[in-house]
Amino acid sequence: MKAIVSVFSKDRIGIIADVCTVLARMKVNVLDLSQTIMDGVFTMVMLVDTATSALTFDQIQTTLTEQGRAMDLNIRIQRKDIFDAMHQI
Amino acid sequence: MLNTIDILQTLDMLDRQHLDIRTVTMGVNLLDCAGGDIDACARRVYDKICRRAEKLLPVTRGIEAELGIPIVNKRISVTPIAMVAQASGAADYTPVAMAMDRAAKTCGVDFIGGFSALVQKGFTDGDRKLVESIPRALAETDLVCASVNVGSTKAGINMDAVAAMGRIVKATAAATADRGSIGCAKLVVFCNAVEDNPFMAGAFHGPGEPECAVNVGVSGPGVVYSALQGVRGKSFDEVAELVKKTAFRITRMGQLVARTASERLGVPFGVVDLSLAPTPAVGDSVARILEEMGLAVCGAHGTTAALALLNDAVKKGGLMASGRVGGLSGAFIPVSEDEGMIAAARAGTLTVDKLEAMTSVCSVGLDMIAVPGDTPAETIAAIIADEAAIGMVNNKTTAVRLIPAAGCRVGDSVDFGGLLGTAPIMPVHPESAAAFIARGGHIPAPLHSLKN
């Protein structure tokens, strides 16, 4: 399943590395990535594919939320469908 | 490819503009539960609702998590109970309401609608018994909602039913007097009721509907309000365009949720209802949208025109976004559930008369309006008659959900909590309509030709 991972946080060194490590451990493949600093907030959006992972979407979501909290990052994952539905005819 | 701006815009709508799916409502046919005595009927009603809706909560929770969008309410609507219970021969249908309440609690839903009767042309014996059962049924249950359709464009207005509903609204207020007359918040009197409405308190699964269907109600006043802040001072052409585009996006999300829920529940997709439904939360108000268009306070002169534009643009934007649109589809104006309307009513700018004018261009009617507890039943019936007349002549759904809050006067307010919000008591005209209501009979259906 294609999904969007979004990360918001206070900027610091190693955020991309931290998030990618968690995803790699779960065998979630990163297809595309965009990162910027908006109004001083680290903002990252990733397109990922969960089909390569043995975990369910629910398990991936829980892991990202919990590990994100432990690293002081606001991470969420949503099915890509919602963004396609809202912005494409 | 990633379109970061679109993604961030969606996340902002979810995080800051209260974007949500207001309800996923499963409609369930109960006609096959008729027969036997009232207790046997109630047992079958309970069993069938639980069987059909057992997966509703886990499925909608799963969709919420995967899409990252809140689905605020999960609800069930059923066949009008007057049709289901009358074969039992019982005089009081409250046992069926209690079975619905238990089933709703077992399935974990927020409300269950359909303790209803359709009496626009006249009462069957069963309809009359259901109407008389409403005060007790609403007092003895927590999640059951009732509705009665008293008129239609094709049939005219059943004025005997209008008179009866004035009395029943008062009796329901009295039966729930210890809880701010909350029973009345779960009772709607309709003209031109729709059969696939997913919103409470007026949802029921009409006799023309399939065995089971999933209907989705979207929301999004906060998103429209936020978008309009970008076109301050611009012409209404730009306002209408912007509302259309915003409604399109909101509805596409509703369509996705409806399709996914339908697949996972193994139940046909019914409709997406395009309503802009406010909540008492700051930033989720229809009144504030109208004020953003340039009105100092909702209820000022110009409010009806602003609402007409909003209602129409929401429909135009939403229509293209969904395969099937239905229900009420438009802007709701429930006073107690809208932070801006509560403020305007408290200030005295928004009155019952202005709200009545607004209902001629919005999607429903006089909704969640608290009036003094000593308002006579005939006055409530006369308000219902006025509202039904607007619906009948204009070929649209209108409804009345009035709360004559027991023991309360103008200046007081009643707090229902949650999405039902807080209702300031609004004044009604003290002059009597008793002789008008006492006439009874039928107001004929309006002419549909000679429109020049």
Coordinates of C-alpha atoms in Angstrom, one line a residue:
Chain A
M1 CA 0.0 0.0 0.0
K2 CA 1.3 3.5 -0.9
A3 CA 1.2 5.8 2.1
I4 CA 2.3 9.3 3.1
V5 CA 4.5 9.7 6.2
S6 CA 4.6 13.2 7.5
V7 CA 7.0 14.5 10.2
F8 CA 6.8 17.7 12.1
S9 CA 9.3 18.7 14.8
K10 CA 11.7 21.3 16.1
D11 CA 14.7 21.1 13.8
R12 CA 17.8 19.2 14.9
I13 CA 20.5 17.0 13.4
G14 CA 19.6 13.5 12.2
I15 CA 15.8 13.6 12.0
I16 CA 15.8 12.1 8.4
A17 CA 18.2 9.4 9.5
D18 CA 16.2 8.6 12.6
V19 CA 12.9 8.2 10.7
C20 CA 14.5 6.3 7.8
T21 CA 16.1 3.9 10.3
V22 CA 12.7 3.1 11.9
L23 CA 11.1 2.6 8.4
A24 CA 14.0 0.4 7.2
R25 CA 13.8 -1.8 10.3
M26 CA 10.1 -2.4 9.4
K27 CA 11.1 -3.0 5.7
V28 CA 9.0 -0.1 4.6
N29 CA 10.4 1.3 1.3
V30 CA 10.8 5.1 0.8
L31 CA 9.8 6.1 -2.7
D32 CA 10.1 9.9 -2.5
L33 CA 10.9 12.5 0.1
S34 CA 10.5 16.2 0.5
Q35 CA 11.9 18.2 3.4
T36 CA 11.9 21.9 4.3
I37 CA 11.9 24.2 7.3
M38 CA 8.5 26.1 7.5
D39 CA 8.3 28.9 10.1
G40 CA 11.2 27.3 12.0
V41 CA 9.4 23.9 12.0
F42 CA 11.1 20.9 10.4
T43 CA 8.6 19.6 7.9
M44 CA 9.1 16.3 6.0
V45 CA 6.7 14.5 3.7
M46 CA 7.6 11.0 2.4
L47 CA 5.9 8.7 -0.1
V48 CA 6.4 5.1 1.1
D49 CA 5.4 1.6 0.1
T50 CA 4.3 -0.7 2.9
A51 CA 3.9 -3.8 0.6
T52 CA 7.5 -4.8 1.3
S53 CA 6.9 -5.0 5.0
A54 CA 5.6 -8.1 6.8
L55 CA 3.8 -5.9 9.3
T56 CA 0.2 -4.7 9.0
F57 CA -0.6 -1.1 8.4
D58 CA -1.9 -0.9 12.0
Q59 CA 1.5 -2.2 13.4
I60 CA 3.5 0.2 11.2
Q61 CA 1.3 3.1 12.4
T62 CA 1.7 2.1 16.1
T63 CA 5.5 1.7 15.8
L64 CA 5.9 5.1 14.0
T65 CA 3.8 6.9 16.6
E66 CA 5.5 5.3 19.6
Q67 CA 9.1 5.6 18.3
G68 CA 8.3 9.1 17.1
R69 CA 7.2 10.1 20.5
A70 CA 10.3 8.6 22.0
M71 CA 12.4 10.7 19.6
D72 CA 10.3 13.8 20.2
L73 CA 9.0 13.8 16.6
N74 CA 5.4 14.1 15.5
I75 CA 5.2 11.3 12.9
R76 CA 2.0 10.0 11.2
I77 CA 1.3 7.7 8.3
Q78 CA -1.9 7.9 6.2
R79 CA -3.0 6.0 3.1
K80 CA -2.0 8.0 0.0
D81 CA -5.6 7.7 -1.3
I82 CA -6.9 10.5 0.9
F83 CA -4.5 13.0 -0.7
D84 CA -5.3 11.8 -4.2
A85 CA -9.0 12.0 -3.6
M86 CA -8.8 15.6 -2.4
H87 CA -6.5 17.0 -5.0
Q88 CA -7.0 15.0 -8.2
I89 CA -10.1 14.8 -10.4
Chain B
M1 CA 5.3 12.2 -7.4
L2 CA 4.9 14.1 -4.2
N3 CA 2.9 17.3 -4.2
T4 CA 4.0 18.7 -0.8
I5 CA 1.8 21.8 -0.9
D6 CA -1.4 19.7 -1.4
I7 CA -0.4 17.3 1.3
L8 CA 0.4 20.0 3.8
Q9 CA -2.8 21.8 2.9
T10 CA -4.8 18.6 3.7
L11 CA -2.9 18.1 7.0
D12 CA -3.7 21.7 7.9
M13 CA -7.4 21.1 7.2
L14 CA -7.3 18.1 9.5
D15 CA -5.2 19.6 12.3
R16 CA -6.5 23.2 12.4
Q17 CA -9.7 23.5 10.5
H18 CA -11.7 20.7 12.1
L19 CA -12.0 18.8 8.8
D20 CA -13.8 15.5 9.6
I21 CA -16.3 13.0 8.4
R22 CA -19.4 13.9 10.5
T23 CA -21.0 10.5 10.3
V24 CA -21.0 7.1 8.8
T25 CA -24.6 5.9 9.1
M26 CA -25.7 2.4 8.3
G27 CA -29.3 2.1 7.2
V28 CA -31.0 -1.2 8.1
N29 CA -34.3 -2.5 6.8
L30 CA -36.5 -3.9 9.7
L31 CA -39.7 -4.7 7.8
D32 CA -39.0 -8.4 8.2
C33 CA -39.1 -7.9 12.0
A34 CA -42.9 -7.2 12.0
G35 CA -45.3 -9.7 13.4
G36 CA -46.0 -11.4 16.7
D37 CA -46.5 -9.5 20.0
I38 CA -44.5 -6.4 20.8
D39 CA -41.9 -8.2 22.8
A40 CA -41.2 -10.7 20.0
C41 CA -41.0 -7.8 17.6
A42 CA -38.5 -5.9 19.9
R43 CA -36.3 -9.1 20.1
R44 CA -36.2 -9.4 16.3
V45 CA -35.4 -5.7 16.0
Y46 CA -32.5 -6.1 18.5
D47 CA -31.1 -9.2 16.8
K48 CA -31.3 -7.8 13.3
I49 CA -29.6 -4.5 14.1
C50 CA -26.8 -6.2 16.0
R51 CA -26.3 -8.7 13.2
R52 CA -26.1 -6.1 10.5
A53 CA -24.1 -3.5 12.3
E54 CA -21.7 -5.6 14.4
K55 CA -18.8 -4.6 12.2
L56 CA -19.7 -0.9 11.8
L57 CA -17.5 0.3 14.7
P58 CA -14.3 -1.7 14.0
V59 CA -14.5 -1.0 10.3
T60 CA -15.0 2.8 10.7
R61 CA -12.2 2.9 13.4
G62 CA -9.9 1.1 10.9
I63 CA -10.7 3.6 8.2
E64 CA -10.2 6.5 10.6
A65 CA -6.7 5.3 11.5
E66 CA -5.6 4.4 7.9
L67 CA -6.7 7.7 6.4
G68 CA -5.9 9.8 9.4
I69 CA -9.3 11.5 9.3
P70 CA -11.7 11.6 12.3
I71 CA -15.1 10.0 11.7
V72 CA -16.9 11.8 14.5
N73 CA -20.1 9.7 14.6
K74 CA -21.1 6.2 13.8
R75 CA -24.8 5.8 13.6
I76 CA -27.6 3.4 12.6
S77 CA -30.9 4.3 10.9
V78 CA -33.8 1.9 10.6
T79 CA -37.1 1.5 8.8
P80 CA -39.8 3.8 10.3
I81 CA -40.9 1.9 13.4
A82 CA -44.6 2.7 12.8
M83 CA -44.4 0.3 9.8
V84 CA -42.6 -2.4 11.8
A85 CA -44.5 -2.4 15.1
Q86 CA -48.1 -2.0 14.0
A87 CA -48.6 -5.7 13.3
S88 CA -48.0 -6.3 17.0
G89 CA -51.3 -4.7 17.9
A90 CA -49.7 -3.1 21.0
A91 CA -50.8 0.4 22.1
D92 CA -47.3 1.6 23.1
Y93 CA -44.2 1.0 21.0
T94 CA -41.7 2.0 23.7
P95 CA -40.4 -1.6 24.0
V96 CA -39.2 -1.4 20.4
A97 CA -37.4 1.9 21.2
M98 CA -35.8 0.2 24.1
A99 CA -34.6 -2.7 21.9
M100 CA -33.1 -0.1 19.5
D101 CA -31.4 1.6 22.4
R102 CA -29.9 -1.7 23.6
A103 CA -28.8 -2.6 20.1
A104 CA -27.1 0.8 19.6
K105 CA -25.2 0.3 22.8
T106 CA -24.2 -3.2 21.9
C107 CA -22.9 -2.0 18.5
G108 CA -21.2 1.0 20.2
V109 CA -22.8 3.7 18.0
D110 CA -23.6 7.2 19.0
F111 CA -27.3 7.4 17.9
I112 CA -29.9 5.3 16.3
G113 CA -32.7 6.9 14.2
G114 CA -36.0 5.7 12.9
F115 CA -38.5 5.8 15.7
S116 CA -40.5 7.5 13.0
A117 CA -43.8 7.8 11.2
L118 CA -44.7 9.2 7.7
V119 CA -48.1 10.9 8.1
Q120 CA -48.1 13.6 5.5
K121 CA -51.5 12.4 4.1
G122 CA -53.0 10.8 7.2
F123 CA -52.4 8.5 10.1
T124 CA -52.6 4.8 10.1
D125 CA -53.5 3.3 13.5
G126 CA -49.8 2.3 13.9
D127 CA -48.6 5.9 13.1
R128 CA -50.9 7.3 15.7
K129 CA -49.6 4.8 18.3
L130 CA -46.0 5.6 17.4
V131 CA -46.5 9.4 17.7
E132 CA -48.2 8.9 21.1
S133 CA -45.3 6.7 22.2
I134 CA -42.6 9.3 21.4
P135 CA -42.4 11.1 24.8
R136 CA -42.0 7.9 26.8
A137 CA -39.7 6.3 24.3
L138 CA -37.4 9.3 24.2
A139 CA -37.5 9.6 28.0
E140 CA -36.6 6.0 28.6
T141 CA -33.8 5.6 26.1
D142 CA -30.5 7.4 25.6
L143 CA -29.6 7.0 21.9
V144 CA -32.9 6.7 20.1
C145 CA -34.0 9.5 17.8
A146 CA -37.5 10.1 16.6
S147 CA -39.0 11.9 13.6
V148 CA -42.4 12.5 12.1
N149 CA -43.0 13.7 8.5
V150 CA -46.1 15.9 8.6
G151 CA -46.2 17.3 5.1
S152 CA -44.9 17.1 1.5
T153 CA -45.0 19.0 -1.7
K154 CA -47.1 16.2 -3.3
A155 CA -49.5 15.5 -0.3
G156 CA -49.8 18.9 1.4
I157 CA -49.7 19.4 5.2
N158 CA -51.5 17.1 7.6
M159 CA -52.6 19.8 10.1
D160 CA -54.0 17.1 12.5
A161 CA -50.4 15.8 12.7
V162 CA -49.0 19.3 13.1
A163 CA -51.4 19.9 16.1
A164 CA -50.4 16.5 17.5
M165 CA -46.7 17.2 17.2
G166 CA -47.1 20.5 19.1
R167 CA -48.5 18.5 21.9
I168 CA -45.9 15.7 21.6
V169 CA -43.0 18.2 21.6
K170 CA -44.3 19.7 24.9
A171 CA -44.9 16.2 26.4
T172 CA -41.4 15.1 25.5
A173 CA -40.0 18.3 27.1
A174 CA -42.0 17.5 30.2
A175 CA -40.9 13.8 30.2
T176 CA -37.2 14.8 30.1
A177 CA -37.6 18.0 32.3
D178 CA -34.9 16.7 34.7
R179 CA -32.3 16.7 31.8
G180 CA -33.0 20.1 30.2
S181 CA -35.8 18.6 28.1
I182 CA -33.1 16.8 26.1
G183 CA -35.8 14.5 24.6
C184 CA -36.8 17.3 22.2
A185 CA -33.2 17.4 20.9
K186 CA -33.9 13.9 19.6
L187 CA -37.2 14.7 17.9
V188 CA -37.6 16.2 14.4
V189 CA -40.8 17.2 12.6
F190 CA -40.3 17.1 8.9
C191 CA -41.8 18.3 5.7
N192 CA -40.5 16.4 2.6
A193 CA -38.3 14.1 4.7
V194 CA -35.6 12.3 2.8
E195 CA -35.2 8.5 3.0
D196 CA -31.4 8.4 3.0
N197 CA -30.4 11.1 5.4
P198 CA -27.4 10.1 7.5
F199 CA -27.7 13.0 10.0
M200 CA -29.5 12.8 13.3
A201 CA -32.0 13.3 14.7
G202 CA -33.9 12.9 11.5
A203 CA -32.3 9.8 10.0
F204 CA -34.5 6.8 9.1
H205 CA -34.1 4.1 6.5
G206 CA -36.9 4.8 4.1
P207 CA -39.2 2.2 2.6
G208 CA -37.7 2.8 -0.9
E209 CA -34.2 1.9 0.4
P210 CA -32.3 -1.4 -0.1
E211 CA -31.9 -4.0 2.6
C212 CA -28.9 -2.3 4.0
A213 CA -26.9 0.8 2.9
V214 CA -24.0 3.0 4.1
N215 CA -24.6 6.7 3.9
V216 CA -21.9 9.2 4.8
G217 CA -22.3 12.8 6.0
V218 CA -19.4 15.1 5.4
S219 CA -18.7 18.3 7.3
G220 CA -16.2 21.2 7.0
P221 CA -17.5 24.6 8.0
G222 CA -14.0 25.3 9.4
V223 CA -12.3 24.6 6.0
V224 CA -14.7 26.9 4.1
Y225 CA -14.3 29.6 6.7
S226 CA -10.5 29.4 6.5
A227 CA -10.6 29.4 2.6
L228 CA -12.8 32.5 2.6
Q229 CA -10.3 34.5 4.7
G230 CA -8.2 34.5 1.5
V231 CA -10.8 36.4 -0.6
R232 CA -11.8 39.3 1.8
G233 CA -13.3 42.2 -0.1
K234 CA -13.5 40.3 -3.4
S235 CA -16.7 39.9 -5.4
F236 CA -19.3 37.2 -4.8
D237 CA -18.3 35.4 -8.0
E238 CA -14.9 34.6 -6.4
V239 CA -16.6 33.6 -3.1
A240 CA -18.9 31.2 -4.9
E241 CA -16.0 29.7 -6.9
L242 CA -13.9 29.2 -3.8
V243 CA -16.8 27.6 -1.8
K244 CA -17.4 25.2 -4.8
K245 CA -13.7 24.1 -5.0
T246 CA -13.6 23.7 -1.2
A247 CA -16.8 21.6 -1.1
F248 CA -15.4 19.5 -3.9
R249 CA -12.3 18.6 -1.9
I250 CA -14.4 17.9 1.3
T251 CA -16.8 15.7 -0.6
R252 CA -14.1 13.7 -2.4
M253 CA -12.9 12.7 1.0
G254 CA -16.4 11.6 2.0
Q255 CA -16.7 9.6 -1.2
L256 CA -13.5 7.8 -0.4
V257 CA -14.6 7.0 3.1
A258 CA -18.1 5.9 1.9
R259 CA -16.6 3.6 -0.8
T260 CA -14.1 2.0 1.6
A261 CA -16.7 1.5 4.3
S262 CA -19.1 0.0 1.8
E263 CA -16.4 -2.5 0.6
R264 CA -15.3 -3.5 4.0
L265 CA -18.8 -3.9 5.5
G266 CA -20.1 -5.7 2.4
V267 CA -23.0 -3.3 2.2
P268 CA -24.0 -1.1 -0.8
F269 CA -22.9 2.5 -0.8
G270 CA -26.0 4.7 -0.5
V271 CA -25.2 8.4 -0.7
V272 CA -22.7 11.1 0.4
D273 CA -24.6 13.9 2.1
L274 CA -22.8 17.2 1.3
S275 CA -23.9 19.0 4.4
L276 CA -21.9 21.7 6.1
A277 CA -22.6 20.6 9.6
P278 CA -21.2 22.9 12.4
T279 CA -20.1 21.9 15.9
P280 CA -20.0 24.0 19.0
A281 CA -16.1 24.2 18.6
V282 CA -14.6 27.6 17.8
G283 CA -13.7 27.6 14.1
D284 CA -16.3 25.1 13.0
S285 CA -19.3 27.4 12.6
V286 CA -21.6 28.2 9.7
A287 CA -22.5 31.5 11.2
R288 CA -18.8 32.6 11.1
I289 CA -18.7 31.8 7.4
L290 CA -21.7 34.2 6.8
E291 CA -19.9 36.8 8.9
E292 CA -16.7 36.3 6.9
M293 CA -18.7 37.2 3.8
G294 CA -19.1 40.7 5.3
L295 CA -21.9 40.6 7.9
A296 CA -21.2 42.1 11.3
V297 CA -23.2 39.4 13.0
C298 CA -25.2 36.4 11.7
G299 CA -28.8 37.4 11.6
A300 CA -28.1 40.9 10.3
H301 CA -29.8 41.9 7.0
G302 CA -28.0 40.1 4.2
T303 CA -27.8 36.8 6.1
T304 CA -30.4 35.0 4.0
A305 CA -28.6 36.0 0.7
A306 CA -25.2 34.9 2.1
L307 CA -26.7 31.6 3.2
A308 CA -28.3 31.1 -0.2
L309 CA -25.0 31.5 -1.9
L310 CA -23.2 29.2 0.5
N311 CA -25.9 26.5 0.3
D312 CA -25.9 26.5 -3.5
A313 CA -22.1 26.6 -3.9
V314 CA -21.7 23.7 -1.5
K315 CA -24.1 21.6 -3.7
K316 CA -22.4 22.5 -6.9
G317 CA -19.0 21.7 -5.7
G318 CA -20.0 18.5 -4.0
L319 CA -22.1 17.1 -6.8
M320 CA -19.1 16.5 -9.1
A321 CA -17.1 14.9 -6.3
S322 CA -19.4 12.0 -5.6
G323 CA -21.0 9.3 -7.6
R324 CA -24.2 9.5 -5.5
V325 CA -25.3 12.6 -3.6
G326 CA -28.4 12.6 -1.5
G327 CA -29.7 13.1 2.0
L328 CA -30.1 16.8 3.0
S329 CA -27.0 18.2 1.3
G330 CA -26.5 21.9 2.0
A331 CA -25.7 24.1 5.0
F332 CA -27.2 23.2 8.4
I333 CA -28.1 26.0 10.9
P334 CA -28.6 24.3 14.2
V335 CA -28.4 27.1 16.7
S336 CA -27.2 25.3 19.8
E337 CA -24.6 23.4 17.8
D338 CA -22.9 26.4 16.2
E339 CA -20.7 28.7 18.3
G340 CA -21.4 31.7 16.1
M341 CA -25.2 31.2 16.1
I342 CA -25.2 30.9 19.9
A343 CA -23.3 34.2 20.2
A344 CA -25.7 35.9 17.6
A345 CA -28.8 34.5 19.4
R346 CA -27.4 35.7 22.8
A347 CA -26.9 39.2 21.3
G348 CA -30.5 39.2 20.1
T349 CA -29.5 39.7 16.5
L350 CA -30.4 36.2 15.4
T351 CA -34.1 35.7 16.0
V352 CA -36.6 32.9 15.3
D353 CA -38.2 35.0 12.6
K354 CA -34.8 35.5 10.8
L355 CA -34.0 31.8 11.2
E356 CA -37.3 31.0 9.6
A357 CA -36.4 33.2 6.6
M358 CA -33.0 31.5 6.4
T359 CA -34.6 28.0 6.3
S360 CA -36.2 28.9 3.0
V361 CA -32.7 28.8 1.4
C362 CA -30.7 26.3 3.6
S363 CA -30.8 22.6 3.6
V364 CA -33.1 22.0 6.6
G365 CA -35.0 24.1 9.0
L366 CA -35.5 25.5 12.5
D367 CA -32.9 23.3 14.3
M368 CA -31.9 23.0 17.9
I369 CA -33.7 26.2 19.0
A370 CA -34.6 26.4 22.7
V371 CA -37.7 28.4 23.5
P372 CA -39.4 29.3 26.8
G373 CA -40.7 26.3 28.7
D374 CA -44.2 27.8 29.0
T375 CA -44.6 28.2 25.2
P376 CA -48.1 26.7 24.4
A377 CA -48.3 23.5 22.4
E378 CA -50.4 25.4 19.8
T379 CA -47.6 28.0 19.3
I380 CA -45.1 25.2 18.7
A381 CA -47.6 23.6 16.3
A382 CA -48.0 26.9 14.4
I383 CA -44.2 27.2 14.1
I384 CA -44.2 23.7 12.7
A385 CA -47.0 24.7 10.2
D386 CA -45.0 27.7 9.0
E387 CA -41.9 25.7 8.5
A388 CA -43.8 22.9 6.7
A389 CA -45.4 25.4 4.4
I390 CA -42.0 26.8 3.4
G391 CA -40.9 23.2 2.6
M392 CA -44.1 22.3 0.8
V393 CA -44.2 25.3 -1.5
N394 CA -40.5 25.4 -2.2
N395 CA -40.2 21.7 -2.9
K396 CA -37.5 21.2 -0.3
T397 CA -36.9 19.5 3.0
T398 CA -37.7 21.6 6.1
A399 CA -37.7 20.5 9.7
V400 CA -38.4 21.7 13.2
R401 CA -36.4 20.7 16.2
L402 CA -37.5 23.0 19.0
I403 CA -36.8 22.5 22.7
P404 CA -39.4 24.2 25.0
A405 CA -37.0 23.8 27.9
A406 CA -39.0 23.1 31.0
G407 CA -38.7 25.9 33.6
C408 CA -36.5 28.1 31.4
R409 CA -37.2 31.7 30.3
V410 CA -35.7 34.1 27.8
G411 CA -32.2 34.9 29.0
D412 CA -31.5 31.4 30.4
S413 CA -29.7 28.7 28.5
V414 CA -29.7 24.9 28.5
D415 CA -26.5 22.9 28.1
F416 CA -26.9 19.5 26.4
G417 CA -23.1 18.8 26.2
G418 CA -21.1 17.3 23.3
L419 CA -22.2 18.0 19.8
L420 CA -25.7 19.1 20.8
G421 CA -24.1 22.1 22.5
T422 CA -25.7 25.0 24.4
A423 CA -29.0 26.6 23.6
P424 CA -29.8 30.2 24.7
I425 CA -33.6 30.5 25.2
M426 CA -35.0 32.5 22.3
P427 CA -38.3 34.5 22.4
V428 CA -41.3 33.5 20.4
H429 CA -44.3 35.7 19.6
P430 CA -46.7 35.6 22.5
E431 CA -49.9 36.1 20.4
S432 CA -52.0 32.9 20.3
A433 CA -52.4 30.7 17.2
A434 CA -54.7 28.3 19.1
A435 CA -57.8 28.8 17.0
F436 CA -55.7 28.3 13.8
I437 CA -54.3 25.0 15.1
A438 CA -57.7 23.8 16.4
R439 CA -59.1 23.8 12.9
G440 CA -57.3 20.5 12.0
G441 CA -57.7 18.9 8.6
H442 CA -55.4 19.2 5.7
I443 CA -53.6 22.1 3.8
P444 CA -53.8 21.0 0.1
A445 CA -50.7 20.4 -1.9
P446 CA -49.6 23.5 -3.9
L447 CA -50.1 24.0 -7.6
H448 CA -47.2 22.9 -9.8
S449 CA -48.2 24.7 -13.0
L450 CA -49.1 28.3 -13.9
K451 CA -45.8 29.4 -12.4
N452 CA -45.8 32.8 -14.1

